[in-house]
């Protein structure tokens, strides 16, 4: 039995992670950590008004209390205390991206397996350091891209392989959503915000899965607005060694899109919930071949549960762990190449 703690009483941990982890027999949830005063405000926390400090920590405690009342477990009064705890084997990190490296590194140093929300880090150098440490200690370092486990991806591959739409001429995918609250960490550069890290990574990952290991980014664009100092939307093209192209677009101040289009020599496949299909949702795709239109219904699935199960497999199976390291390294390299190409424009 792997005992896991949650580093921060975040919404995704409460709403998605914990309901899923309760379905995994081999992982036991043990509690949640709220940040200490210094962890929240920094070493100069005394320069922050006492009223703000009390209000913030009280709010975090109330969130943690809700975790305890709903799912059980204990409440640690600091991240450090939880990560050092001998009661735990693993840590789930749903913090803003800029904080992933610090706490994942500390967790690995304490001998803990790490399940971190995407992106695992915000730089390739940070990732290499974590990867090296995890490999040296034979610990899991796992990035939580859940959509890759949805059964619909296998079913899409089956349609492509069956040649129902002929030979693939182009993949096109888009993932974007309307602007959230301006105080959301996604719009804060210091916290690792930006559309590339938040939604662009999904499209990059899926494009590389469809194109294979030879996929390379040949064009990328990161777009900004006057309102924020992070990228708000962007686009790119990836091409593999066979010349097949995937065009991607993403954004977090856009009308909602979550779709894949596969343009073939005989027809076109279009599906609209490829990255975010929730539990009990039945995805479907539309296939157009000439004048004929066919609707395929896909399987419903629980991707968060499957992702957590994969994390467990990374802990217990050396081959799975090595394969996961490789997948994660590939994603970080592509994100790094994306940023480099975009910076040159």
Coordinates of C-alpha atoms in Angstrom, one line a residue:
X1 CA 0.0 0.0 0.0
X2 CA 1.4 3.4 -1.0
X3 CA 0.5 6.2 1.4
X4 CA 0.1 9.6 -0.3
X5 CA -0.3 13.2 0.9
X6 CA -1.6 16.2 -0.9
X7 CA 0.6 19.3 -0.9
X8 CA -2.0 22.2 -0.8
X9 CA -5.8 22.1 -0.5
X10 CA -6.4 22.9 -4.1
X11 CA -9.6 22.7 -6.1
X12 CA -8.3 20.0 -8.5
X13 CA -7.1 17.9 -5.6
X14 CA -10.5 18.1 -3.9
X15 CA -12.7 17.8 -6.9
X16 CA -10.8 15.4 -9.2
X17 CA -7.8 13.8 -7.5
X18 CA -9.3 12.6 -4.2
X19 CA -12.5 11.1 -5.7
X20 CA -10.2 9.2 -8.1
X21 CA -7.7 8.0 -5.6
X22 CA -10.4 6.6 -3.4
X23 CA -11.1 4.1 -6.3
X24 CA -7.5 2.9 -6.5
X25 CA -7.0 0.0 -4.1
X26 CA -3.2 0.2 -3.8
X27 CA -2.9 3.9 -2.8
X28 CA -4.1 5.3 0.5
X29 CA -4.8 9.0 1.0
X30 CA -3.4 10.2 4.4
X31 CA -3.9 13.9 4.5
X32 CA -3.3 17.4 3.2
X33 CA -0.8 20.1 3.9
X34 CA -1.4 23.8 4.2
X35 CA 1.4 26.2 3.8
X36 CA 3.1 27.7 6.9
X37 CA 3.2 31.5 7.2
X38 CA 6.8 31.6 5.9
X39 CA 6.1 29.1 3.0
X40 CA 3.1 31.3 1.9
X41 CA 4.6 34.8 2.3
X42 CA 8.4 34.1 2.2
X43 CA 11.1 34.8 4.7
X44 CA 10.1 38.4 5.0
X45 CA 6.6 37.4 6.0
X46 CA 6.6 39.9 9.0
X47 CA 6.6 42.7 6.4
X48 CA 3.1 41.5 5.4
X49 CA 0.3 42.9 7.6
X50 CA -0.8 40.6 10.4
X51 CA -4.4 40.9 9.2
X52 CA -3.6 39.6 5.7
X53 CA -1.5 36.8 7.2
X54 CA -4.2 35.6 9.5
X55 CA -6.9 35.9 6.8
X56 CA -4.9 33.9 4.3
X57 CA -3.9 31.1 6.6
X58 CA -7.4 30.9 8.1
X59 CA -8.8 30.5 4.5
X60 CA -6.3 27.8 3.8
X61 CA -7.1 26.0 7.0
X62 CA -10.8 26.1 6.2
X63 CA -10.1 24.5 2.8
X64 CA -7.9 21.8 4.5
X65 CA -10.6 21.2 7.0
X66 CA -13.1 20.6 4.2
X67 CA -10.7 17.9 2.8
X68 CA -10.6 16.3 6.2
X69 CA -14.3 16.3 6.7
X70 CA -15.0 14.9 3.3
X71 CA -12.1 12.4 2.7
X72 CA -10.5 11.9 6.2
X73 CA -6.8 12.1 6.7
X74 CA -4.9 14.6 8.8
X75 CA -3.9 18.2 8.3
X76 CA -0.2 19.1 8.2
X77 CA 0.4 22.8 9.2
X78 CA 3.3 23.1 6.7
X79 CA 4.4 21.7 3.4
X80 CA 7.9 20.9 4.9
X81 CA 6.4 18.9 7.8
X82 CA 4.3 16.8 5.4
X83 CA 7.1 16.1 2.9
X84 CA 9.4 15.0 5.7
X85 CA 6.8 12.8 7.3
X86 CA 7.7 9.2 7.7
X87 CA 4.0 8.4 7.4
X88 CA 4.1 9.0 3.6
X89 CA 5.6 7.3 0.6
X90 CA 4.4 9.7 -2.0
X91 CA 3.4 13.4 -2.5
X92 CA 0.8 14.8 -4.9
X93 CA 1.7 18.4 -6.0
X94 CA -1.1 20.5 -7.5
X95 CA 0.7 23.8 -6.8
X96 CA 1.2 26.6 -9.5
X97 CA 3.9 25.5 -12.0
X98 CA 6.7 27.7 -10.7
X99 CA 6.5 25.9 -7.4
X100 CA 6.7 22.4 -8.8
X101 CA 10.5 22.2 -9.1
X102 CA 11.2 23.3 -5.5
X103 CA 8.8 20.9 -3.8
X104 CA 9.3 18.0 -6.2
X105 CA 13.1 18.3 -5.6
X106 CA 12.6 18.4 -1.8
X107 CA 10.2 15.5 -2.0
X108 CA 12.7 13.4 -4.0
X109 CA 15.5 14.3 -1.5
X110 CA 13.2 13.0 1.3
X111 CA 12.7 9.7 -0.6
X112 CA 9.2 10.4 -1.7
X113 CA 7.6 9.4 -5.0
X114 CA 6.3 12.5 -6.8
X115 CA 3.0 12.9 -8.7
X116 CA 3.0 16.5 -10.1
X117 CA 0.4 18.4 -12.1
X118 CA 1.4 19.5 -15.5
X119 CA 3.7 21.0 -16.4
X120 CA 6.2 19.1 -14.3
X121 CA 8.5 22.1 -14.4
X122 CA 8.8 25.4 -16.3
X123 CA 12.3 24.8 -17.7
X124 CA 14.3 21.9 -19.2
X125 CA 17.2 22.5 -16.8
X126 CA 14.9 22.1 -13.8
X127 CA 13.4 18.9 -15.3
X128 CA 16.9 17.4 -15.9
X129 CA 17.8 18.0 -12.3
X130 CA 14.6 16.3 -11.1
X131 CA 14.9 13.5 -13.5
X132 CA 18.5 12.8 -12.5
X133 CA 17.6 12.8 -8.9
X134 CA 14.6 10.5 -9.3
X135 CA 16.6 8.0 -11.4
X136 CA 19.4 8.0 -9.0
X137 CA 17.0 7.2 -6.1
X138 CA 14.7 4.9 -8.1
X139 CA 11.7 7.1 -7.4
X140 CA 8.7 7.8 -9.5
X141 CA 8.5 11.3 -11.1
X142 CA 5.1 11.4 -12.8
X143 CA 3.4 14.2 -14.7
X144 CA -0.4 14.1 -14.5
X145 CA -1.6 14.4 -18.2
X146 CA -4.8 12.4 -17.7
X147 CA -6.3 12.6 -21.2
X148 CA -3.7 10.2 -22.6
X149 CA -5.4 7.3 -20.9
X150 CA -8.9 7.9 -22.3
X151 CA -10.1 4.9 -24.3
X152 CA -11.3 7.3 -27.0
X153 CA -7.7 7.8 -28.1
X154 CA -7.3 4.1 -28.8
X155 CA -10.6 4.2 -30.7
X156 CA -9.5 7.2 -32.7
X157 CA -6.3 5.3 -33.6
X158 CA -8.3 2.3 -34.7
X159 CA -10.3 4.5 -37.1
X160 CA -7.1 6.0 -38.5
X161 CA -5.5 2.6 -38.8
X162 CA -8.6 1.1 -40.5
X163 CA -8.1 3.6 -43.4
X164 CA -11.8 4.6 -43.0
X165 CA -10.7 8.2 -43.9
X166 CA -7.8 7.1 -46.1
X167 CA -4.2 8.2 -45.6
X168 CA -3.7 11.0 -43.1
X169 CA -2.9 14.3 -44.7
X170 CA -3.0 16.6 -41.7
X171 CA -3.8 16.6 -37.9
X172 CA -5.2 19.8 -36.5
X173 CA -6.1 20.3 -32.8
X174 CA -7.1 23.2 -30.6
X175 CA -7.5 23.6 -26.9
X176 CA -8.6 26.9 -25.4
X177 CA -11.1 28.5 -23.0
X178 CA -12.5 31.9 -22.0
X179 CA -10.6 34.1 -19.6
X180 CA -10.7 33.1 -16.0
X181 CA -10.5 35.4 -12.9
X182 CA -7.6 37.8 -13.3
X183 CA -6.2 36.7 -10.0
X184 CA -5.9 33.1 -11.3
X185 CA -2.2 31.8 -11.2
X186 CA -2.4 31.2 -14.9
X187 CA -2.0 34.9 -15.5
X188 CA 0.8 35.4 -13.1
X189 CA 4.3 35.1 -14.6
X190 CA 6.0 34.6 -11.1
X191 CA 3.8 31.5 -10.5
X192 CA 4.7 30.0 -13.9
X193 CA 1.5 31.2 -15.7
X194 CA 1.0 31.3 -19.4
X195 CA -1.2 29.5 -22.0
X196 CA 1.7 27.3 -23.3
X197 CA 2.2 25.7 -19.9
X198 CA -1.5 25.5 -19.1
X199 CA -3.3 24.3 -22.3
X200 CA -0.6 24.4 -25.0
X201 CA 1.1 21.4 -23.4
X202 CA -1.9 19.2 -24.0
X203 CA -1.8 19.8 -27.8
X204 CA 2.0 19.4 -28.0
X205 CA 1.8 16.1 -26.1
X206 CA -1.0 14.7 -28.3
X207 CA 0.6 15.8 -31.5
X208 CA 3.8 14.1 -30.5
X209 CA 1.8 10.9 -29.7
X210 CA 0.1 10.9 -33.1
X211 CA 3.3 11.7 -35.1
X212 CA 5.7 9.5 -33.1
X213 CA 9.2 9.9 -31.8
X214 CA 10.5 11.7 -34.9
X215 CA 8.0 14.7 -34.4
X216 CA 9.8 18.0 -34.3
X217 CA 8.5 21.5 -33.9
X218 CA 9.2 23.5 -37.0
X219 CA 7.2 26.7 -36.2
X220 CA 5.8 28.2 -33.0
X221 CA 4.2 31.4 -32.0
X222 CA 3.4 32.8 -28.5
X223 CA 1.0 35.7 -28.4
X224 CA 0.6 38.3 -25.7
X225 CA -1.9 41.1 -24.8
X226 CA -1.4 44.3 -23.0
X227 CA -3.4 43.1 -19.9
X228 CA -1.0 40.3 -18.8
X229 CA 2.8 39.6 -18.9
X230 CA 2.3 35.9 -19.8
X231 CA 1.5 34.4 -23.2
X232 CA -2.3 34.3 -23.7
X233 CA -2.6 32.2 -26.9
X234 CA -0.4 30.6 -29.5
X235 CA 0.1 28.1 -32.3
X236 CA 2.7 25.7 -33.8
X237 CA 3.3 23.0 -36.4
X238 CA 5.0 19.7 -35.8
X239 CA 6.2 17.4 -38.6
X240 CA 7.5 13.8 -38.4
X241 CA 10.1 12.0 -40.6
X242 CA 7.3 10.9 -43.0
X243 CA 6.3 14.5 -43.6
X244 CA 3.0 14.3 -41.7
X245 CA 2.0 17.6 -40.1
X246 CA 0.1 18.4 -36.9
X247 CA -1.1 22.0 -36.5
X248 CA -1.9 23.1 -33.0
X249 CA -3.6 26.2 -31.5
X250 CA -4.3 27.0 -27.9
X251 CA -5.3 29.9 -25.7
X252 CA -6.8 31.0 -22.3
X253 CA -8.7 34.1 -23.5
X254 CA -10.5 32.3 -26.4
X255 CA -13.9 30.9 -27.1
X256 CA -13.9 27.3 -25.9
X257 CA -12.4 24.6 -28.1
X258 CA -11.2 21.1 -27.3
X259 CA -11.1 19.3 -30.6
X260 CA -9.1 17.1 -32.9
X261 CA -9.5 17.1 -36.7
X262 CA -7.9 14.4 -38.8
X263 CA -8.0 15.2 -42.5
X264 CA -7.5 12.1 -44.7
X265 CA -7.4 11.3 -48.4
X266 CA -10.9 9.9 -48.3
X267 CA -12.6 11.7 -45.4
X268 CA -12.3 13.8 -42.2
X269 CA -12.7 12.9 -38.6
X270 CA -13.7 15.5 -36.0
X271 CA -14.1 15.1 -32.3
X272 CA -14.7 17.8 -29.7
X273 CA -13.8 16.6 -26.2
X274 CA -10.4 15.0 -26.8
X275 CA -8.6 16.6 -23.8
X276 CA -11.3 17.0 -21.2
X277 CA -13.8 14.2 -21.3
X278 CA -15.1 13.8 -17.7
X279 CA -16.2 10.6 -16.0
X280 CA -19.5 9.3 -17.4
X281 CA -19.2 11.4 -20.5
X282 CA -19.7 9.6 -23.8
X283 CA -17.4 11.2 -26.5
X284 CA -18.2 10.9 -30.1
X285 CA -16.7 11.8 -33.5
X286 CA -18.1 12.8 -36.8
X287 CA -16.7 11.2 -39.9
X288 CA -17.4 12.8 -43.3
X289 CA -16.5 10.9 -46.5
X290 CA -17.9 12.7 -49.5
X291 CA -21.7 13.1 -48.9
X292 CA -21.8 10.5 -46.2
X293 CA -21.7 11.4 -42.5
X294 CA -21.1 8.7 -39.8
X295 CA -21.2 9.4 -36.0
X296 CA -19.0 7.1 -33.9
X297 CA -19.7 6.9 -30.2
X298 CA -16.7 6.3 -28.1
X299 CA -16.3 4.7 -24.6
X300 CA -16.7 6.7 -21.4
X301 CA -13.7 6.5 -19.1
X302 CA -12.2 7.6 -15.8
X303 CA -8.8 9.1 -16.8
X304 CA -7.9 10.5 -13.4
X305 CA -8.2 7.0 -11.9
X306 CA -6.2 5.5 -14.7
X307 CA -3.5 8.1 -14.3
X308 CA -3.2 7.5 -10.6
X309 CA -2.9 3.7 -11.3
X310 CA -0.1 4.5 -13.8
X311 CA 1.6 6.4 -11.0
X312 CA 1.4 3.3 -8.8
X313 CA 2.8 1.2 -11.6
X314 CA 5.8 3.7 -11.9
X315 CA 6.5 3.1 -8.2
X316 CA 6.3 -0.7 -8.4
X317 CA 7.6 -1.5 -11.9
X318 CA 11.0 -0.4 -13.0
X319 CA 10.2 -0.7 -16.8
X320 CA 7.1 1.4 -16.4
X321 CA 9.1 4.0 -14.5
X322 CA 11.8 4.2 -17.1
X323 CA 9.2 4.5 -19.9
X324 CA 7.5 7.3 -18.0
X325 CA 10.9 9.1 -17.5
X326 CA 11.3 8.9 -21.3
X327 CA 7.8 10.3 -22.0
X328 CA 8.2 13.1 -19.6
X329 CA 11.7 14.0 -21.0
X330 CA 10.2 14.1 -24.5
X331 CA 7.5 16.5 -23.4
X332 CA 10.0 18.8 -21.7
X333 CA 12.2 18.9 -24.7
X334 CA 9.3 19.8 -27.0
X335 CA 8.2 22.6 -24.7
X336 CA 11.7 23.9 -24.6
X337 CA 12.0 23.8 -28.4
X338 CA 8.6 25.5 -28.7
X339 CA 9.8 28.4 -26.5
X340 CA 13.2 28.7 -28.3
X341 CA 11.6 28.9 -31.7
X342 CA 8.9 31.4 -30.5
X343 CA 11.6 33.6 -29.0
X344 CA 13.4 33.9 -32.3
X345 CA 10.3 35.3 -34.1

